[in-house]
Each structure stands twice: as structure tokens, then as C-alpha cells.
Short mmCIF file of C-alpha atoms and ligand atoms in Angstrom, two decimals:
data_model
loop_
_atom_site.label_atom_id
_atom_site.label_comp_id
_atom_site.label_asym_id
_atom_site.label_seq_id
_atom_site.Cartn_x
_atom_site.Cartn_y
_atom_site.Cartn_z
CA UNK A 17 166.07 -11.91 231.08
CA UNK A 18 169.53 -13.06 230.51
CA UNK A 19 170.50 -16.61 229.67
CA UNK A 20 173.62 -17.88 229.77
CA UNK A 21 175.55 -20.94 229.08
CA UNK A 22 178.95 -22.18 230.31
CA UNK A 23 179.91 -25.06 227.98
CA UNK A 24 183.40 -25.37 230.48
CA UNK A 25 185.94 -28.19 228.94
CA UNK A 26 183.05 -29.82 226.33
CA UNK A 27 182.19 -29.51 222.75
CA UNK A 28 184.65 -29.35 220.16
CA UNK A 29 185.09 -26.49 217.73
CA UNK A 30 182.71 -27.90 215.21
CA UNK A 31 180.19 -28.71 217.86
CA UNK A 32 180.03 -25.55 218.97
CA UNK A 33 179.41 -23.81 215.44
CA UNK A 34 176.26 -26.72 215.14
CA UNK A 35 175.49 -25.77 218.63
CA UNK A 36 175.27 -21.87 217.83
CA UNK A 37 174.02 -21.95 214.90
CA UNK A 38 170.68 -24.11 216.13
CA UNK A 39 170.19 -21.86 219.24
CA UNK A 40 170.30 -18.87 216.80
CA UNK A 41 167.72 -20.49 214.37
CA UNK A 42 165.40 -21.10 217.55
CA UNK A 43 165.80 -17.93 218.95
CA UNK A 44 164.78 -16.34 215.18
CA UNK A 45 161.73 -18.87 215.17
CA UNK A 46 160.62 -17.37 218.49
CA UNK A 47 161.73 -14.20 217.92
CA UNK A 48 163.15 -14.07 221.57
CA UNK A 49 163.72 -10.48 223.09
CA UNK A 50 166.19 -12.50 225.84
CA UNK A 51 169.92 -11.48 226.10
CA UNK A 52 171.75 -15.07 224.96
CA UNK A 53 174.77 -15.80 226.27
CA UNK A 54 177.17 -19.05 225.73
CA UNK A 55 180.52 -19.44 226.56
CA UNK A 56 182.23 -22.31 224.47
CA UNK A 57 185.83 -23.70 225.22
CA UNK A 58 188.58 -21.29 224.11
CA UNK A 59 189.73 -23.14 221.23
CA UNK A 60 186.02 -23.02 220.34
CA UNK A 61 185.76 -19.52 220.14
CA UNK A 62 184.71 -18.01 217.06
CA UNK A 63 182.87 -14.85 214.90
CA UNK A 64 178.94 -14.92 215.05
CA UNK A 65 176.76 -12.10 214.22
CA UNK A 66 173.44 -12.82 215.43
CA UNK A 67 170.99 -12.80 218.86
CA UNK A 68 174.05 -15.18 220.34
CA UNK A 69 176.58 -13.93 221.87
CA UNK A 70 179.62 -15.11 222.50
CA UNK A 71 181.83 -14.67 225.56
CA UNK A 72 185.33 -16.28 226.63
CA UNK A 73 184.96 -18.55 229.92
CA UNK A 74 188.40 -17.01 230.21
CA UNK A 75 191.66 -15.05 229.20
CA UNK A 76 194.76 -13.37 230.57
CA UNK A 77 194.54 -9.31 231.39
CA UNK A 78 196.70 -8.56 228.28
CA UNK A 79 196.73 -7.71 224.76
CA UNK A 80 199.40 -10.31 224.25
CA UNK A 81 202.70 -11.30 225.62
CA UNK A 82 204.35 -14.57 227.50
CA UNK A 83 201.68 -16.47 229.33
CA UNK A 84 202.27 -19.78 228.23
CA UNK A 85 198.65 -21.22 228.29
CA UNK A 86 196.72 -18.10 228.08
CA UNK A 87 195.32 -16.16 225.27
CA UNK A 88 194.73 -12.72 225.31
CA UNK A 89 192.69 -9.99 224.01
CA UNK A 90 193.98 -10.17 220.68
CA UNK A 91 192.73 -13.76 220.52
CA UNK A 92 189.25 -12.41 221.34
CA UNK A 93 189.22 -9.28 219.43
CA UNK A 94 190.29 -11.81 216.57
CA UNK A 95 186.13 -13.16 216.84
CA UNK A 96 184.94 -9.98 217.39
CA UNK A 97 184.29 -11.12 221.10
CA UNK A 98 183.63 -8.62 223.60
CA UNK A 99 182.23 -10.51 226.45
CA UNK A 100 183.69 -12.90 229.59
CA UNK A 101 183.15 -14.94 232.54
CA UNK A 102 185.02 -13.88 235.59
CA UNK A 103 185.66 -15.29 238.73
CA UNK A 104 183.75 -19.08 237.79
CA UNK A 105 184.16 -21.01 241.27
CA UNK A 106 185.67 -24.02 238.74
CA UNK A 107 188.54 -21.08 238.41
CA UNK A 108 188.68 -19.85 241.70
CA UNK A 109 188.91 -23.37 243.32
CA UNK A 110 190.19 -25.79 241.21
CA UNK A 111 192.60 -23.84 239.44
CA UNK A 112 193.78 -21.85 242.17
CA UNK A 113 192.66 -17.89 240.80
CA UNK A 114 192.91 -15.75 243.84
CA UNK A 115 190.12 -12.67 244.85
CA UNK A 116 193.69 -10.38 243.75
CA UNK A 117 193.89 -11.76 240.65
CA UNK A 118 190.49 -12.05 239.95
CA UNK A 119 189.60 -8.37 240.46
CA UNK A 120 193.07 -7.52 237.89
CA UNK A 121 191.08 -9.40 235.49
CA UNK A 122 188.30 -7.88 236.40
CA UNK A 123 189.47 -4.22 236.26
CA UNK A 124 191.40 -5.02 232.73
CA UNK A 125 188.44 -6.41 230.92
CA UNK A 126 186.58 -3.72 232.36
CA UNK A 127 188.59 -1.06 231.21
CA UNK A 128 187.57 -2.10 227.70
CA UNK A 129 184.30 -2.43 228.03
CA UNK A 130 183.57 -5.68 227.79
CA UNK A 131 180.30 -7.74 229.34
CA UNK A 132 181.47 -9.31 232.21
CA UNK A 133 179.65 -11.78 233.93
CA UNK A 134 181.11 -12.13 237.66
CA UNK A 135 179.88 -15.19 239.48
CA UNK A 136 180.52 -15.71 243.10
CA UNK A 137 179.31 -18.47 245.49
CA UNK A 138 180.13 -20.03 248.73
CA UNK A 139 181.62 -23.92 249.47
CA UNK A 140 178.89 -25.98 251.51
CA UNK A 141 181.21 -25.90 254.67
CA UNK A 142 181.27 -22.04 254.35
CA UNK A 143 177.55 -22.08 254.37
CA UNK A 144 176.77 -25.06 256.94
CA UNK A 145 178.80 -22.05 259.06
CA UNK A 146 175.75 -19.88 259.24
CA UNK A 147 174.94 -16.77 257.54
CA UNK A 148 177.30 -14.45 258.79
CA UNK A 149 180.32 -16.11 257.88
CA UNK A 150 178.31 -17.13 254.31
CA UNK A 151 177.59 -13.21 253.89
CA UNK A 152 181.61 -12.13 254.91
CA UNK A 153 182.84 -14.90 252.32
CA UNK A 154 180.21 -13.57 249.81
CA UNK A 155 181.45 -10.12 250.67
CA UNK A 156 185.25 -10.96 250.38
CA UNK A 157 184.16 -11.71 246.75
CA UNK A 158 183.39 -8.25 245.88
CA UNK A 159 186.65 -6.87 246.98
CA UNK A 160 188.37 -4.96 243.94
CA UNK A 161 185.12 -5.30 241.75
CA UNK A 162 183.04 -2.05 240.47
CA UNK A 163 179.58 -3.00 241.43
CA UNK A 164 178.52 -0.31 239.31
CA UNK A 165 180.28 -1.33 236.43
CA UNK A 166 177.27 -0.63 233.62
CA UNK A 167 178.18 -3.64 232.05
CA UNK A 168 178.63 -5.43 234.78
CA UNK A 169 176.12 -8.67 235.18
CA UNK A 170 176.77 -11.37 238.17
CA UNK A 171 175.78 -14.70 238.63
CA UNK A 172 175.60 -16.08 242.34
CA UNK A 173 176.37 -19.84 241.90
CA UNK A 174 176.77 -21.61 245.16
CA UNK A 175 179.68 -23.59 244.87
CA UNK A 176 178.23 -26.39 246.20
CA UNK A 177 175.24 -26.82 243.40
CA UNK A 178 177.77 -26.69 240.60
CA UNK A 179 177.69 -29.98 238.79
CA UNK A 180 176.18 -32.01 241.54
CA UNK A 181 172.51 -31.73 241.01
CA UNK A 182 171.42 -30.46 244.26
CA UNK A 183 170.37 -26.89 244.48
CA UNK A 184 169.51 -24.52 247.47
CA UNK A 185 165.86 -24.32 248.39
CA UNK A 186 163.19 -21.59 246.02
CA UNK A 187 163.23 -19.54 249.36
CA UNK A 188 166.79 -19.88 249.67
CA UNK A 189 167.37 -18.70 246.10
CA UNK A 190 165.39 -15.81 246.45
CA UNK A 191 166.52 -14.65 249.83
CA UNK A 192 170.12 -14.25 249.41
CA UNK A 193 169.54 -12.99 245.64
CA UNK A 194 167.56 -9.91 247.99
CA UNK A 195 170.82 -9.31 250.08
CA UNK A 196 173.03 -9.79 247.42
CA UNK A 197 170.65 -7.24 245.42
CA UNK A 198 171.72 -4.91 247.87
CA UNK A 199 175.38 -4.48 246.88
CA UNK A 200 174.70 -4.30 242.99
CA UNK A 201 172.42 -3.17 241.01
CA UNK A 202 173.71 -5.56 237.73
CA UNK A 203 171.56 -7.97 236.74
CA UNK A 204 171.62 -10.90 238.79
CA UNK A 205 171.44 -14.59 237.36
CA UNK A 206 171.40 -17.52 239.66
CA UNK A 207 173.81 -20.86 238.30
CA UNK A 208 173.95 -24.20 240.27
CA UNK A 209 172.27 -27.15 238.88
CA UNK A 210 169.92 -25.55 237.14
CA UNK A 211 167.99 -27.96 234.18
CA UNK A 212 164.61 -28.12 233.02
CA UNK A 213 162.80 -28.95 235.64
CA UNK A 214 163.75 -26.17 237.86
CA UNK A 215 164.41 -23.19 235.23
CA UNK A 216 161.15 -22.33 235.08
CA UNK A 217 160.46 -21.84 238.91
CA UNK A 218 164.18 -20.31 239.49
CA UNK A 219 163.26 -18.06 236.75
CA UNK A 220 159.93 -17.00 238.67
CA UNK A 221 161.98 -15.92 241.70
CA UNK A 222 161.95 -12.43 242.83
CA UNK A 223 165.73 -10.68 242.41
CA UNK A 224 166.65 -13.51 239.81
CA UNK A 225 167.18 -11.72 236.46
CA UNK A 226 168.31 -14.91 234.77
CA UNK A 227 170.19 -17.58 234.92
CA UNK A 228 173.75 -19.17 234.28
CA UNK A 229 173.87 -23.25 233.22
CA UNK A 230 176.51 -25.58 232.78
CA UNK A 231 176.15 -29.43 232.35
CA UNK A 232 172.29 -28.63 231.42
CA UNK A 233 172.98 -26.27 228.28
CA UNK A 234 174.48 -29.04 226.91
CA UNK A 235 171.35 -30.22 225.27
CA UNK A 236 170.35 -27.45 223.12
CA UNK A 237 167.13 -28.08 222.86
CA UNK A 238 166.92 -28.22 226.76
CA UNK A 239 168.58 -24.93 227.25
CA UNK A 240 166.55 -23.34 224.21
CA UNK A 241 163.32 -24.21 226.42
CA UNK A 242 164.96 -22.20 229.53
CA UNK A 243 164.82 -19.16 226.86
CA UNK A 244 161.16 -19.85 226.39
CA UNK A 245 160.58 -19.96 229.89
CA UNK A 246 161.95 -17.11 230.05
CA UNK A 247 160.26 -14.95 227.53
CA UNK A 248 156.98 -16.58 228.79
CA UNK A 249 157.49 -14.74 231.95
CA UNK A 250 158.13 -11.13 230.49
CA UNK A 251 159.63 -9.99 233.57
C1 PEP B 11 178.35 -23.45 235.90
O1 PEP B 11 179.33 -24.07 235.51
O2 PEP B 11 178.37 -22.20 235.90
C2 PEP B 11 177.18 -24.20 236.36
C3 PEP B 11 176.20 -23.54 236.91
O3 PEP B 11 177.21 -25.56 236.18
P1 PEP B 11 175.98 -26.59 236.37
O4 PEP B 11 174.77 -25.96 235.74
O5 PEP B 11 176.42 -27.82 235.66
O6 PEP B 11 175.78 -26.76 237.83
#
């Protein structure tokens, strides 16, 4: 299974090397088989050659160049880092990143093969507007993106479970992870409050191939039991 975490705006570049460096000890202990992903702060970024891997929660679609702000793919290929987050709802609606601009991203990381996990999600008033209008907002999401993409994996993280401790229902989860099934066949990870004491029974849920945490990865011993939960299903 593939778990992933998204350290957003926290832990500090030294942090982040203890952080790494005692998830890649545990996952040696355990010899876990899981695909690890965490994605630390960009000025956190850094080389690691291990079971970890590192992605970028974010960068501009160029080598280089004048985007004040950005950094580019020379910043990543400076780590060795071949791996990013795209589309995060914290992107999409708090910093403004349009489906256009998404799916440029998208299509330029793409075109150099890098792991891209795509995350989409709906706002609670988008859902609360019943499932057709959730499923054409869901849909709009896909717009520009290569499903098919072989190294494509996407997380569905309803906006409205990011950071606030409430979740959607087990049978919720699992439902629209079936429908969403239908339009991809990447690997499918479900983010949204997700901490110990749900991992294990999101985990268990049919068309959930892993899952994506924020605030929860935090603690790395926490998120180094979701990999054990994890492995102990086999799925
Ligand atoms: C996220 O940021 O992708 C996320 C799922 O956050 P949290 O686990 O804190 O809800």
C-alpha cells in the first residue's frame, strides 16, 4: 500500500532530516514492503537514498526562470527528487491554483516522469448539494489530467476533512473510492483526517490503496504505526 505524508508549512529543515531518518530506521526494523511517501516543506527538501521517498508538496512547471517565490525543477533535481503533490485542496483553495493551471503542472511534471500524486476533493457545501453536483465537481477535477498516466497515483481528500478532524462515514469512504475507481486505474489513497484511530479501518476499505496524512504524520511514531497497519493487511 502506499503511505504518504504531507508535512504542509511544519518542520524545519533539521526536523525533517531527524524525521526521515527515524521513519527510515523503522521501516528497516520492519522490513516494510509499503511505498513511503513524505512531503516536507520546500526549504526542507533534501537527498535521501533509502525506502523514503521524498516528493515536493510543490513547484513551478519550469526548469528555472522568473517566478519570484517558486522553485523549479532544478531545485528538485538538485535532491535527486523525482516525485510531487499536485492539485492539494490547501493549493487549490487557499492559494487560488486554478483546474488550468493545475493540469499545466500536471502535464509538465508528467512529461518527466515524475510520481505525481493528484488529490482532489469536494467543499462540504458542494457535497451537502447531493451527489450529482459532488460527482460533476469531482469530475471537473480531472479535466486536463492523464488518468492513465503510469505513474500517476491520486488521493481523494474531501476538502472538508482536511485539518478538522471529522471524516466521511467507512461506507462513504468506500463508495465514492468505487466511482472514483472507475475513471482511473492509479492507485487510490484516501486523505482527510486520517490518525491512528481510523488508519487501520480506512486502510481495510475496499478501493482504498493507501492513504495521504497531514496534521497526523506529524508524530512519527504515529504515522510509522499507519505503515504497520498497513503491511499487516497485505492487500
Ligand atoms: C492533507 O493535508 O493532505 C491532509 C489530509 O491533512 P489532514 O490529515 O491533517 O487532514
Amino acid at each position: 500500500m502506499i503511505i504518504a505524508a504531507n508535512l504542509k508549512t511544519n518542520l524545519t529543515r533539521k526536523q525533517t532530516a531527524e524525521y526521515v531518518n527515524k521513519l527510515e530506521a523503522f521501516l528497516n526494523a520492519h522490513n516494510s514492503h509499503q511505498e513511503v511517501l513524505v512531503f516536507p516543506a520546500t526549504s526542507s527538501l533534501n537527498s535521501h537514498a533509502g525506502k523514503v521517498i521524498i516528493g515536493a508538496q510543490n513547484a513551478y512547471p519550469a526548469k528555472n526562470g522568473a517566478f519570484t517565490g517558486e522553485i523549479g525543477v532544478d531545485h528538485l533535481d538538485e535532491f535527486g527528487i523525482k516525485s510531487i503533490l499536485i492539485g492539494h485542496s490547501e493549493r487549490r483553495h487557499v492559494l487560488g491554483e486554478t483546474q488550468e493551471s493545475i493540469a499545466k503542472k500536471f502535464n509538465f511534471y508528467k512529461e518527466l516522469g515524475f510520481k505525481i500524486v493528484y488529490c482532489v476533493g469536494e467543499p462540504l457545501e458542494v457535497r451537502k448539494s447531493g451527489e450529482k453536483n459532488m460527482m460533476e465537481y469531482l469530475d471537473a477535477q480531472y479535466e486536463g489530467i492523464d488518468t492513465s498516466y503510469e505513474s500517476l497515483i491520486i488521493a481523494y481528500e474531501p476538502v472538508w476533512a482536511i485539518g478538522t478532524g471529522l471524516t466521511p462515514t467507512l461506507e462513504e469512504i468506500e463508495s465514492l473510492h468505487l466511482k472514483l475507481k472507475e475513471k482511473s486505474s492509479a492507485p487510490l489513497l484516501y486523505g482527510g483526517s486520517v490518525k491512528l484511530s481510523n488508519a487501520q479501518e480506512v486502510l481495510a476499505l475496499n478501493g482504498v490503496d493507501g492513504v495521504l496524512v497531514g496534521g497526523a504524520s506529524l508524530i512519527v511514531e504515529d504515522f510509522s504505526q499507519m505503515i504497520i497497519y498497513a503491511q499487516d493487511l497485505e492487500k
